[in-house]
């Protein structure tokens, strides 16, 4: 069984993101899309703070809605 993990901030999810997710869904048995927050500034002193347009809950809901027709795709945050 093949499994793909596709992490990202998805702020917002784009057609490019969906293309990668759909291609992975066609190639793998299971795909997990991980909606994440970039907190690199905690580990790299001069890294900029990322300003998100949407909250984590909204980004998660957008990705769930966008991937609803892909049966082997699950979304986590």
Short mmCIF file of N, CA and C in Angstrom, two decimals:
data_model
loop_
_atom_site.label_atom_id
_atom_site.label_comp_id
_atom_site.label_asym_id
_atom_site.label_seq_id
_atom_site.Cartn_x
_atom_site.Cartn_y
_atom_site.Cartn_z
N UNK A 1 0.85 -1.18 0.00
CA UNK A 1 0.00 0.00 0.00
C UNK A 1 0.89 1.23 0.00
N UNK A 2 0.70 2.10 -0.95
CA UNK A 2 1.50 3.33 -1.02
C UNK A 2 0.73 4.48 -0.37
N UNK A 3 1.49 5.35 0.28
CA UNK A 3 0.90 6.46 1.02
C UNK A 3 1.72 7.71 0.73
N UNK A 4 1.05 8.81 0.43
CA UNK A 4 1.72 10.08 0.19
C UNK A 4 1.30 11.09 1.25
N UNK A 5 2.25 11.89 1.72
CA UNK A 5 1.98 12.97 2.66
C UNK A 5 2.31 14.28 1.95
N UNK A 6 1.34 15.19 1.91
CA UNK A 6 1.53 16.47 1.23
C UNK A 6 1.29 17.60 2.23
N UNK A 7 2.36 18.09 2.88
CA UNK A 7 2.20 19.18 3.85
C UNK A 7 2.22 20.54 3.19
N UNK A 8 1.59 21.51 3.84
CA UNK A 8 1.61 22.88 3.34
C UNK A 8 0.76 23.78 4.20
N UNK A 9 0.90 25.08 3.99
CA UNK A 9 0.08 26.01 4.75
C UNK A 9 -1.27 26.23 4.06
N UNK A 10 -1.33 26.07 2.74
CA UNK A 10 -2.57 26.18 1.97
C UNK A 10 -3.33 27.46 2.33
N UNK A 11 -2.68 28.58 2.12
CA UNK A 11 -3.24 29.88 2.52
C UNK A 11 -3.39 30.80 1.32
N UNK A 12 -4.37 30.61 0.48
CA UNK A 12 -5.38 29.55 0.41
C UNK A 12 -4.91 28.42 -0.49
N UNK A 13 -5.72 27.37 -0.58
CA UNK A 13 -5.41 26.27 -1.48
C UNK A 13 -5.60 26.75 -2.92
N UNK A 14 -4.68 26.39 -3.81
CA UNK A 14 -4.70 26.88 -5.19
C UNK A 14 -4.93 25.72 -6.16
N UNK A 15 -5.13 26.07 -7.42
CA UNK A 15 -5.26 25.05 -8.46
C UNK A 15 -3.97 24.23 -8.56
N UNK A 16 -2.84 24.84 -8.32
CA UNK A 16 -1.57 24.12 -8.34
C UNK A 16 -1.50 23.09 -7.23
N UNK A 17 -1.94 23.47 -6.03
CA UNK A 17 -2.02 22.51 -4.93
C UNK A 17 -2.93 21.35 -5.30
N UNK A 18 -4.09 21.67 -5.85
CA UNK A 18 -5.05 20.63 -6.20
C UNK A 18 -4.52 19.72 -7.29
N UNK A 19 -3.72 20.25 -8.21
CA UNK A 19 -3.12 19.42 -9.25
C UNK A 19 -2.18 18.40 -8.63
N UNK A 20 -1.33 18.84 -7.70
CA UNK A 20 -0.40 17.93 -7.03
C UNK A 20 -1.18 16.87 -6.23
N UNK A 21 -2.20 17.30 -5.50
CA UNK A 21 -2.99 16.37 -4.69
C UNK A 21 -3.71 15.35 -5.58
N UNK A 22 -4.31 15.80 -6.67
CA UNK A 22 -5.02 14.89 -7.57
C UNK A 22 -4.07 13.90 -8.23
N UNK A 23 -2.88 14.37 -8.62
CA UNK A 23 -1.89 13.46 -9.21
C UNK A 23 -1.43 12.42 -8.21
N UNK A 24 -1.21 12.85 -6.96
CA UNK A 24 -0.81 11.91 -5.91
C UNK A 24 -1.92 10.91 -5.64
N UNK A 25 -3.17 11.37 -5.66
CA UNK A 25 -4.32 10.49 -5.42
C UNK A 25 -4.44 9.43 -6.51
N UNK A 26 -4.05 9.79 -7.72
CA UNK A 26 -4.11 8.83 -8.83
C UNK A 26 -2.98 7.80 -8.74
N UNK A 27 -1.86 8.19 -8.13
CA UNK A 27 -0.70 7.31 -8.07
C UNK A 27 -0.63 6.46 -6.79
N UNK A 28 -1.22 6.95 -5.70
CA UNK A 28 -1.07 6.30 -4.39
C UNK A 28 -2.40 5.75 -3.90
N UNK A 29 -2.31 4.76 -3.03
CA UNK A 29 -3.51 4.19 -2.42
C UNK A 29 -4.14 5.15 -1.43
N UNK A 30 -3.32 5.88 -0.69
CA UNK A 30 -3.81 6.82 0.32
C UNK A 30 -2.98 8.09 0.27
N UNK A 31 -3.65 9.25 0.39
CA UNK A 31 -2.97 10.55 0.42
C UNK A 31 -3.44 11.29 1.66
N UNK A 32 -2.49 11.82 2.41
CA UNK A 32 -2.81 12.66 3.56
C UNK A 32 -2.32 14.06 3.28
N UNK A 33 -3.22 15.02 3.33
CA UNK A 33 -2.89 16.43 3.15
C UNK A 33 -2.82 17.04 4.54
N UNK A 34 -1.66 17.57 4.91
CA UNK A 34 -1.46 18.15 6.24
C UNK A 34 -1.46 19.67 6.13
N UNK A 35 -2.47 20.30 6.71
CA UNK A 35 -2.55 21.76 6.76
C UNK A 35 -1.75 22.18 7.98
N UNK A 36 -0.71 22.97 7.75
CA UNK A 36 0.25 23.27 8.81
C UNK A 36 0.46 24.77 8.98
N UNK A 37 1.13 25.12 10.06
CA UNK A 37 1.54 26.49 10.33
C UNK A 37 3.05 26.54 10.28
N UNK A 38 3.58 27.50 9.55
CA UNK A 38 5.03 27.66 9.43
C UNK A 38 5.53 28.49 10.60
N UNK A 39 6.19 27.85 11.54
CA UNK A 39 6.75 28.57 12.68
C UNK A 39 8.28 28.48 12.69
N UNK A 40 8.85 28.62 11.50
CA UNK A 40 10.30 28.52 11.34
C UNK A 40 11.03 29.56 12.19
N UNK A 41 10.38 30.70 12.45
CA UNK A 41 11.02 31.75 13.23
C UNK A 41 11.39 31.28 14.64
N UNK A 42 10.74 30.20 15.11
CA UNK A 42 11.08 29.66 16.43
C UNK A 42 12.45 28.99 16.42
N UNK A 43 12.89 28.54 15.24
CA UNK A 43 14.13 27.78 15.14
C UNK A 43 15.25 28.52 14.42
N UNK A 44 14.89 29.48 13.60
CA UNK A 44 15.87 30.27 12.86
C UNK A 44 15.70 31.72 13.29
N UNK A 45 16.69 32.29 13.95
CA UNK A 45 16.52 33.63 14.54
C UNK A 45 16.10 34.73 13.57
N UNK A 46 16.61 34.70 12.34
CA UNK A 46 16.29 35.79 11.41
C UNK A 46 15.19 35.44 10.41
N UNK A 47 14.46 34.35 10.64
CA UNK A 47 13.36 33.98 9.76
C UNK A 47 12.18 34.92 10.00
N UNK A 48 11.53 35.36 8.92
CA UNK A 48 10.39 36.27 9.09
C UNK A 48 9.15 35.54 9.61
N UNK A 49 8.30 36.26 10.32
CA UNK A 49 7.02 35.70 10.76
C UNK A 49 6.07 35.71 9.58
N UNK A 50 5.45 34.57 9.31
CA UNK A 50 4.51 34.48 8.20
C UNK A 50 3.16 35.01 8.64
N UNK A 51 2.59 35.90 7.86
CA UNK A 51 1.26 36.44 8.14
C UNK A 51 0.25 35.69 7.29
N UNK A 52 -0.67 34.98 7.93
CA UNK A 52 -1.66 34.19 7.21
C UNK A 52 -2.89 35.03 6.90
N UNK A 53 -3.47 34.79 5.73
CA UNK A 53 -4.72 35.47 5.35
C UNK A 53 -5.92 34.82 6.04
N UNK A 54 -5.84 33.51 6.28
CA UNK A 54 -6.95 32.76 6.85
C UNK A 54 -6.49 32.02 8.10
N UNK A 55 -7.43 31.79 9.02
CA UNK A 55 -7.12 31.04 10.23
C UNK A 55 -6.90 29.57 9.88
N UNK A 56 -6.33 28.81 10.81
CA UNK A 56 -6.11 27.38 10.61
C UNK A 56 -7.43 26.66 10.34
N UNK A 57 -8.47 27.00 11.09
CA UNK A 57 -9.77 26.35 10.91
C UNK A 57 -10.33 26.61 9.52
N UNK A 58 -10.19 27.83 9.03
CA UNK A 58 -10.69 28.18 7.70
C UNK A 58 -9.88 27.49 6.61
N UNK A 59 -8.55 27.47 6.76
CA UNK A 59 -7.70 26.79 5.78
C UNK A 59 -8.02 25.30 5.74
N UNK A 60 -8.20 24.70 6.91
CA UNK A 60 -8.56 23.28 6.99
C UNK A 60 -9.89 23.03 6.28
N UNK A 61 -10.89 23.86 6.54
CA UNK A 61 -12.20 23.69 5.92
C UNK A 61 -12.13 23.85 4.41
N UNK A 62 -11.31 24.79 3.93
CA UNK A 62 -11.16 24.99 2.48
C UNK A 62 -10.53 23.76 1.83
N UNK A 63 -9.53 23.18 2.46
CA UNK A 63 -8.87 22.00 1.89
C UNK A 63 -9.81 20.80 1.92
N UNK A 64 -10.56 20.62 3.01
CA UNK A 64 -11.53 19.53 3.09
C UNK A 64 -12.56 19.66 1.96
N UNK A 65 -13.07 20.87 1.75
CA UNK A 65 -14.06 21.09 0.69
C UNK A 65 -13.46 20.84 -0.70
N UNK A 66 -12.23 21.28 -0.91
CA UNK A 66 -11.59 21.11 -2.21
C UNK A 66 -11.29 19.65 -2.53
N UNK A 67 -11.02 18.85 -1.50
CA UNK A 67 -10.65 17.44 -1.70
C UNK A 67 -11.83 16.48 -1.51
N UNK A 68 -13.03 17.00 -1.38
CA UNK A 68 -14.20 16.18 -1.06
C UNK A 68 -14.46 15.09 -2.10
N UNK A 69 -14.15 15.34 -3.36
CA UNK A 69 -14.43 14.35 -4.40
C UNK A 69 -13.31 13.33 -4.60
N UNK A 70 -12.24 13.43 -3.83
CA UNK A 70 -11.13 12.48 -3.91
C UNK A 70 -11.26 11.49 -2.75
N UNK A 71 -11.71 10.28 -3.05
CA UNK A 71 -12.07 9.31 -2.00
C UNK A 71 -10.87 8.86 -1.17
N UNK A 72 -9.69 8.82 -1.72
CA UNK A 72 -8.53 8.30 -0.98
C UNK A 72 -7.68 9.40 -0.35
N UNK A 73 -8.25 10.60 -0.22
CA UNK A 73 -7.53 11.72 0.37
C UNK A 73 -8.14 12.07 1.73
N UNK A 74 -7.29 12.16 2.75
CA UNK A 74 -7.71 12.62 4.06
C UNK A 74 -6.95 13.90 4.39
N UNK A 75 -7.59 14.77 5.15
CA UNK A 75 -6.99 16.06 5.51
C UNK A 75 -6.83 16.11 7.02
N UNK A 76 -5.65 16.51 7.47
CA UNK A 76 -5.36 16.68 8.89
C UNK A 76 -4.78 18.06 9.10
N UNK A 77 -4.84 18.53 10.34
CA UNK A 77 -4.23 19.83 10.65
C UNK A 77 -3.38 19.69 11.89
#
